[in-house]
Amino acid sequence: MRIYSHFAGEHLINQFLIVNDETMEAVMIDASDLDGRIIDIIEKNKIRLNALLITHSHREHVRSLGTICKIYNPKLYAYMDRIEGFETITIKDGDVIREAGLDIECLHVPGHSLDSICYKIGSALFTGDTLQSGYISQTNALIEKELLISGIKEKLLTLDDNTLVFPGHGPISKIRIEKMFNQDILEANRLLNL
């Protein structure tokens, strides 16, 4: 498995292309941007884009959905059944889908948005806006923040410490590093121990 990362500068968003080296099939995480760099990788390597996995439906993460669908016609997976007018294959927490010869575990972790899904492929975890390097994403209310932290602790921090975290924004991290240094999680733990 090979992971190509693409940084969409206008909205400071990471986008990922995960390629099965044996079949040259791929899945893409989010549709934030589609530019010459991503197209070159797909075309020069003769990669077949089988699926697009949406982490959540916020506009900056799906803004090139129409263009990607028009060029590559991938299957769309998301928690919601329709995004930006496109029908999706709906997924829920605990689902394991198989695309591009890869087993993809779906982890629903609401809080930042109701439809936030993380995707685990091998030892790589694609978190969208759920978990970033050193912090968690913004929420609209305290109850949503508590829901988000609870979901992260139950579903993400219980993964192997060496699981790589590929967030929707910022640098790559590891579960071990987030347990040790994520300020939002450390603060939540401190408050629980008072």
PDB file of C-alpha atoms in Angstrom:
ATOM      1  CA  MET A   1       0.000   0.000   0.000  1.00  0.00           C
ATOM      2  CA  ARG A   2       1.276   3.432  -0.932  1.00  0.00           C
ATOM      3  CA  ILE A   3      -0.144   6.690   0.429  1.00  0.00           C
ATOM      4  CA  TYR A   4       0.129   9.916  -1.545  1.00  0.00           C
ATOM      5  CA  SER A   5      -0.698  13.079   0.366  1.00  0.00           C
ATOM      6  CA  HIS A   6      -1.833  16.298  -1.219  1.00  0.00           C
ATOM      7  CA  PHE A   7      -2.083  19.628   0.562  1.00  0.00           C
ATOM      8  CA  ALA A   8      -4.826  21.886  -0.751  1.00  0.00           C
ATOM      9  CA  GLY A   9      -3.404  25.292   0.062  1.00  0.00           C
ATOM     10  CA  GLU A  10      -6.514  27.411  -0.369  1.00  0.00           C
ATOM     11  CA  HIS A  11      -8.320  25.741   2.545  1.00  0.00           C
ATOM     12  CA  LEU A  12      -5.263  24.170   4.235  1.00  0.00           C
ATOM     13  CA  ILE A  13      -6.691  20.657   3.850  1.00  0.00           C
ATOM     14  CA  ASN A  14      -4.936  17.322   3.467  1.00  0.00           C
ATOM     15  CA  GLN A  15      -6.229  14.924   0.855  1.00  0.00           C
ATOM     16  CA  PHE A  16      -4.962  11.360   0.510  1.00  0.00           C
ATOM     17  CA  LEU A  17      -4.730   8.812  -2.291  1.00  0.00           C
ATOM     18  CA  ILE A  18      -4.205   5.239  -1.048  1.00  0.00           C
ATOM     19  CA  VAL A  19      -2.957   2.892  -3.756  1.00  0.00           C
ATOM     20  CA  ASN A  20      -2.846  -0.890  -3.754  1.00  0.00           C
ATOM     21  CA  ASP A  21       0.611  -1.503  -5.282  1.00  0.00           C
ATOM     22  CA  GLU A  22      -0.376  -4.915  -6.627  1.00  0.00           C
ATOM     23  CA  THR A  23      -3.526  -3.917  -8.519  1.00  0.00           C
ATOM     24  CA  MET A  24      -2.861  -0.176  -9.021  1.00  0.00           C
ATOM     25  CA  GLU A  25      -6.371   0.502  -7.766  1.00  0.00           C
ATOM     26  CA  ALA A  26      -6.929   3.304  -5.281  1.00  0.00           C
ATOM     27  CA  VAL A  27      -9.243   5.043  -2.882  1.00  0.00           C
ATOM     28  CA  MET A  28      -9.179   8.769  -2.177  1.00  0.00           C
ATOM     29  CA  ILE A  29      -9.919  10.367   1.181  1.00  0.00           C
ATOM     30  CA  ASP A  30     -12.032  13.513   0.764  1.00  0.00           C
ATOM     31  CA  ALA A  31     -12.490  15.723  -2.265  1.00  0.00           C
ATOM     32  CA  SER A  32     -11.026  18.993  -1.122  1.00  0.00           C
ATOM     33  CA  ASP A  33      -9.129  19.770  -4.296  1.00  0.00           C
ATOM     34  CA  LEU A  34      -8.285  18.226  -7.624  1.00  0.00           C
ATOM     35  CA  ASP A  35      -5.316  19.747  -9.347  1.00  0.00           C
ATOM     36  CA  GLY A  36      -2.575  18.777 -11.779  1.00  0.00           C
ATOM     37  CA  ARG A  37      -0.467  17.059  -9.116  1.00  0.00           C
ATOM     38  CA  ILE A  38      -3.148  14.538  -8.124  1.00  0.00           C
ATOM     39  CA  ILE A  39      -4.179  13.962 -11.748  1.00  0.00           C
ATOM     40  CA  ASP A  40      -0.513  13.403 -12.722  1.00  0.00           C
ATOM     41  CA  ILE A  41      -0.081  10.794  -9.995  1.00  0.00           C
ATOM     42  CA  ILE A  42      -3.217   8.956 -11.100  1.00  0.00           C
ATOM     43  CA  GLU A  43      -2.540   9.165 -14.826  1.00  0.00           C
ATOM     44  CA  LYS A  44       1.235   8.584 -14.909  1.00  0.00           C
ATOM     45  CA  ASN A  45       0.956   5.543 -12.650  1.00  0.00           C
ATOM     46  CA  LYS A  46      -2.130   4.219 -14.480  1.00  0.00           C
ATOM     47  CA  ILE A  47      -4.060   4.142 -11.218  1.00  0.00           C
ATOM     48  CA  ARG A  48      -7.749   3.295 -11.248  1.00  0.00           C
ATOM     49  CA  LEU A  49      -9.639   5.376  -8.680  1.00  0.00           C
ATOM     50  CA  ASN A  50     -12.268   2.950  -7.369  1.00  0.00           C
ATOM     51  CA  ALA A  51     -13.716   4.877  -4.463  1.00  0.00           C
ATOM     52  CA  LEU A  52     -13.889   8.224  -2.739  1.00  0.00           C
ATOM     53  CA  LEU A  53     -14.270   8.087   1.046  1.00  0.00           C
ATOM     54  CA  ILE A  54     -15.831  11.193   2.576  1.00  0.00           C
ATOM     55  CA  THR A  55     -14.827  11.940   6.181  1.00  0.00           C
ATOM     56  CA  HIS A  56     -17.618  14.517   6.596  1.00  0.00           C
ATOM     57  CA  SER A  57     -19.730  16.775   4.446  1.00  0.00           C
ATOM     58  CA  HIS A  58     -18.276  20.206   5.259  1.00  0.00           C
ATOM     59  CA  ARG A  59     -17.922  22.108   2.001  1.00  0.00           C
ATOM     60  CA  GLU A  60     -14.124  22.467   2.030  1.00  0.00           C
ATOM     61  CA  HIS A  61     -13.761  18.661   2.195  1.00  0.00           C
ATOM     62  CA  VAL A  62     -16.081  17.963  -0.755  1.00  0.00           C
ATOM     63  CA  ARG A  63     -15.603  21.001  -2.991  1.00  0.00           C
ATOM     64  CA  SER A  64     -14.148  19.021  -5.939  1.00  0.00           C
ATOM     65  CA  LEU A  65     -16.580  16.105  -5.616  1.00  0.00           C
ATOM     66  CA  GLY A  66     -18.320  16.914  -8.908  1.00  0.00           C
ATOM     67  CA  THR A  67     -15.065  17.145 -10.859  1.00  0.00           C
ATOM     68  CA  ILE A  68     -13.664  13.904  -9.434  1.00  0.00           C
ATOM     69  CA  CYS A  69     -16.923  12.072 -10.162  1.00  0.00           C
ATOM     70  CA  LYS A  70     -17.019  13.427 -13.701  1.00  0.00           C
ATOM     71  CA  ILE A  71     -13.442  12.375 -14.508  1.00  0.00           C
ATOM     72  CA  TYR A  72     -13.080   9.094 -12.594  1.00  0.00           C
ATOM     73  CA  ASN A  73     -16.611   8.000 -11.625  1.00  0.00           C
ATOM     74  CA  PRO A  74     -15.590   6.426  -8.275  1.00  0.00           C
ATOM     75  CA  LYS A  75     -18.003   4.872  -5.797  1.00  0.00           C
ATOM     76  CA  LEU A  76     -18.806   7.385  -3.059  1.00  0.00           C
ATOM     77  CA  TYR A  77     -18.867   6.302   0.574  1.00  0.00           C
ATOM     78  CA  ALA A  78     -20.158   8.498   3.386  1.00  0.00           C
ATOM     79  CA  TYR A  79     -22.234   8.455   6.552  1.00  0.00           C
ATOM     80  CA  MET A  80     -24.937  10.511   4.813  1.00  0.00           C
ATOM     81  CA  ASP A  81     -26.842   9.155   1.811  1.00  0.00           C
ATOM     82  CA  ARG A  82     -26.407  12.303  -0.280  1.00  0.00           C
ATOM     83  CA  ILE A  83     -23.606  14.875  -0.417  1.00  0.00           C
ATOM     84  CA  GLU A  84     -23.520  17.875  -2.738  1.00  0.00           C
ATOM     85  CA  GLY A  85     -26.349  16.296  -4.737  1.00  0.00           C
ATOM     86  CA  PHE A  86     -24.507  12.980  -5.225  1.00  0.00           C
ATOM     87  CA  GLU A  87     -25.895   9.714  -3.891  1.00  0.00           C
ATOM     88  CA  THR A  88     -23.484   7.792  -1.703  1.00  0.00           C
ATOM     89  CA  ILE A  89     -23.127   4.278  -0.386  1.00  0.00           C
ATOM     90  CA  THR A  90     -23.959   4.859   3.261  1.00  0.00           C
ATOM     91  CA  ILE A  91     -21.704   3.426   5.919  1.00  0.00           C
ATOM     92  CA  LYS A  92     -22.017   3.186   9.654  1.00  0.00           C
ATOM     93  CA  ASP A  93     -19.791   2.597  12.636  1.00  0.00           C
ATOM     94  CA  GLY A  94     -18.041  -0.762  12.523  1.00  0.00           C
ATOM     95  CA  ASP A  95     -18.603  -1.395   8.821  1.00  0.00           C
ATOM     96  CA  VAL A  96     -15.693  -2.914   6.928  1.00  0.00           C
ATOM     97  CA  ILE A  97     -15.749  -2.235   3.217  1.00  0.00           C
ATOM     98  CA  ARG A  98     -13.440  -3.666   0.596  1.00  0.00           C
ATOM     99  CA  GLU A  99     -12.274  -1.373  -2.181  1.00  0.00           C
ATOM    100  CA  ALA A 100      -9.140  -1.457  -4.332  1.00  0.00           C
ATOM    101  CA  GLY A 101      -8.263  -4.755  -2.651  1.00  0.00           C
ATOM    102  CA  LEU A 102      -8.045  -2.965   0.713  1.00  0.00           C
ATOM    103  CA  ASP A 103     -10.054  -3.656   3.852  1.00  0.00           C
ATOM    104  CA  ILE A 104     -11.344  -0.336   5.168  1.00  0.00           C
ATOM    105  CA  GLU A 105     -12.772  -0.105   8.679  1.00  0.00           C
ATOM    106  CA  CYS A 106     -15.283   2.694   9.271  1.00  0.00           C
ATOM    107  CA  LEU A 107     -15.338   4.446  12.653  1.00  0.00           C
ATOM    108  CA  HIS A 108     -18.158   6.927  13.276  1.00  0.00           C
ATOM    109  CA  VAL A 109     -16.935   9.610  15.692  1.00  0.00           C
ATOM    110  CA  PRO A 110     -19.485  12.463  15.791  1.00  0.00           C
ATOM    111  CA  GLY A 111     -18.860  15.767  17.510  1.00  0.00           C
ATOM    112  CA  HIS A 112     -17.170  18.000  14.971  1.00  0.00           C
ATOM    113  CA  SER A 113     -20.067  17.081  12.685  1.00  0.00           C
ATOM    114  CA  LEU A 114     -22.841  14.520  12.948  1.00  0.00           C
ATOM    115  CA  ASP A 115     -21.497  12.595   9.949  1.00  0.00           C
ATOM    116  CA  SER A 116     -17.787  12.432  10.896  1.00  0.00           C
ATOM    117  CA  ILE A 117     -16.265   9.090   9.872  1.00  0.00           C
ATOM    118  CA  CYS A 118     -12.660   7.938  10.282  1.00  0.00           C
ATOM    119  CA  TYR A 119     -11.236   5.247   7.997  1.00  0.00           C
ATOM    120  CA  LYS A 120      -8.663   2.696   9.143  1.00  0.00           C
ATOM    121  CA  ILE A 121      -6.680   0.972   6.393  1.00  0.00           C
ATOM    122  CA  GLY A 122      -3.987  -1.331   7.744  1.00  0.00           C
ATOM    123  CA  SER A 123      -1.937   0.691  10.219  1.00  0.00           C
ATOM    124  CA  ALA A 124      -3.123   4.032   8.782  1.00  0.00           C
ATOM    125  CA  LEU A 125      -6.015   6.013  10.266  1.00  0.00           C
ATOM    126  CA  PHE A 126      -7.574   8.817   8.219  1.00  0.00           C
ATOM    127  CA  THR A 127      -9.353  11.109  10.668  1.00  0.00           C
ATOM    128  CA  GLY A 128     -10.689  14.031   8.629  1.00  0.00           C
ATOM    129  CA  ASP A 129     -11.398  16.816  11.111  1.00  0.00           C
ATOM    130  CA  THR A 130     -12.016  14.488  14.073  1.00  0.00           C
ATOM    131  CA  LEU A 131      -8.457  14.246  15.413  1.00  0.00           C
ATOM    132  CA  GLN A 132      -5.566  16.483  14.448  1.00  0.00           C
ATOM    133  CA  SER A 133      -1.936  16.434  15.520  1.00  0.00           C
ATOM    134  CA  GLY A 134      -2.018  17.832  19.055  1.00  0.00           C
ATOM    135  CA  TYR A 135      -5.665  18.862  19.238  1.00  0.00           C
ATOM    136  CA  ILE A 136      -9.231  17.878  18.407  1.00  0.00           C
ATOM    137  CA  SER A 137     -11.473  19.718  16.004  1.00  0.00           C
ATOM    138  CA  GLN A 138     -13.806  22.534  16.870  1.00  0.00           C
ATOM    139  CA  THR A 139     -17.345  21.844  17.977  1.00  0.00           C
ATOM    140  CA  ASN A 140     -20.374  24.094  18.280  1.00  0.00           C
ATOM    141  CA  ALA A 141     -21.241  23.271  21.875  1.00  0.00           C
ATOM    142  CA  LEU A 142     -19.777  21.734  25.026  1.00  0.00           C
ATOM    143  CA  ILE A 143     -21.948  18.609  24.693  1.00  0.00           C
ATOM    144  CA  GLU A 144     -20.574  18.046  21.189  1.00  0.00           C
ATOM    145  CA  LYS A 145     -17.014  18.452  22.469  1.00  0.00           C
ATOM    146  CA  GLU A 146     -17.679  15.866  25.179  1.00  0.00           C
ATOM    147  CA  LEU A 147     -19.187  13.520  22.568  1.00  0.00           C
ATOM    148  CA  LEU A 148     -16.144  13.994  20.341  1.00  0.00           C
ATOM    149  CA  ILE A 149     -13.609  13.374  23.110  1.00  0.00           C
ATOM    150  CA  SER A 150     -15.541  10.319  24.291  1.00  0.00           C
ATOM    151  CA  GLY A 151     -15.601   8.892  20.745  1.00  0.00           C
ATOM    152  CA  ILE A 152     -11.897   9.567  20.225  1.00  0.00           C
ATOM    153  CA  LYS A 153     -11.029   7.835  23.499  1.00  0.00           C
ATOM    154  CA  GLU A 154     -13.269   4.810  22.850  1.00  0.00           C
ATOM    155  CA  LYS A 155     -12.623   4.255  19.147  1.00  0.00           C
ATOM    156  CA  LEU A 156      -9.303   5.843  18.203  1.00  0.00           C
ATOM    157  CA  LEU A 157      -7.030   5.895  21.253  1.00  0.00           C
ATOM    158  CA  THR A 158      -7.731   2.188  21.776  1.00  0.00           C
ATOM    159  CA  LEU A 159      -6.019   1.390  18.459  1.00  0.00           C
ATOM    160  CA  ASP A 160      -2.408   0.192  18.353  1.00  0.00           C
ATOM    161  CA  ASP A 161      -0.026   2.904  19.565  1.00  0.00           C
ATOM    162  CA  ASN A 162       1.904   2.751  16.277  1.00  0.00           C
ATOM    163  CA  THR A 163      -1.147   3.496  14.140  1.00  0.00           C
ATOM    164  CA  LEU A 164      -0.325   6.472  11.931  1.00  0.00           C
ATOM    165  CA  VAL A 165      -2.842   9.317  12.055  1.00  0.00           C
ATOM    166  CA  PHE A 166      -3.470  11.119   8.755  1.00  0.00           C
ATOM    167  CA  PRO A 167      -5.614  14.156   9.658  1.00  0.00           C
ATOM    168  CA  GLY A 168      -7.626  16.454   7.444  1.00  0.00           C
ATOM    169  CA  HIS A 169      -5.423  19.359   8.544  1.00  0.00           C
ATOM    170  CA  GLY A 170      -1.832  19.578   9.739  1.00  0.00           C
ATOM    171  CA  PRO A 171       0.994  17.062  10.065  1.00  0.00           C
ATOM    172  CA  ILE A 172       0.805  13.290  10.362  1.00  0.00           C
ATOM    173  CA  SER A 173       0.924  11.864  13.881  1.00  0.00           C
ATOM    174  CA  LYS A 174       0.659   8.545  15.747  1.00  0.00           C
ATOM    175  CA  ILE A 175      -1.851   7.300  18.277  1.00  0.00           C
ATOM    176  CA  ARG A 176       0.939   7.077  20.872  1.00  0.00           C
ATOM    177  CA  ILE A 177       1.859  10.731  20.320  1.00  0.00           C
ATOM    178  CA  GLU A 178      -1.761  11.846  20.625  1.00  0.00           C
ATOM    179  CA  LYS A 179      -2.134   9.950  23.912  1.00  0.00           C
ATOM    180  CA  MET A 180       0.968  11.693  25.256  1.00  0.00           C
ATOM    181  CA  PHE A 181       0.680  15.219  23.868  1.00  0.00           C
ATOM    182  CA  ASN A 182      -2.825  16.024  22.572  1.00  0.00           C
ATOM    183  CA  GLN A 183      -3.726  19.024  24.732  1.00  0.00           C
ATOM    184  CA  ASP A 184      -7.504  18.629  24.396  1.00  0.00           C
ATOM    185  CA  ILE A 185      -7.392  14.987  25.471  1.00  0.00           C
ATOM    186  CA  LEU A 186      -4.954  15.680  28.308  1.00  0.00           C
ATOM    187  CA  GLU A 187      -7.192  18.501  29.567  1.00  0.00           C
ATOM    188  CA  ALA A 188     -10.264  16.239  29.442  1.00  0.00           C
ATOM    189  CA  ASN A 189      -8.403  13.561  31.411  1.00  0.00           C
ATOM    190  CA  ARG A 190      -7.250  16.131  33.967  1.00  0.00           C
ATOM    191  CA  LEU A 191     -10.832  17.347  34.488  1.00  0.00           C
ATOM    192  CA  LEU A 192     -12.049  13.772  34.996  1.00  0.00           C
ATOM    193  CA  ASN A 193      -9.444  13.246  37.714  1.00  0.00           C
ATOM    194  CA  LEU A 194     -10.428  16.342  39.752  1.00  0.00           C
TER     195      LEU A 194
END
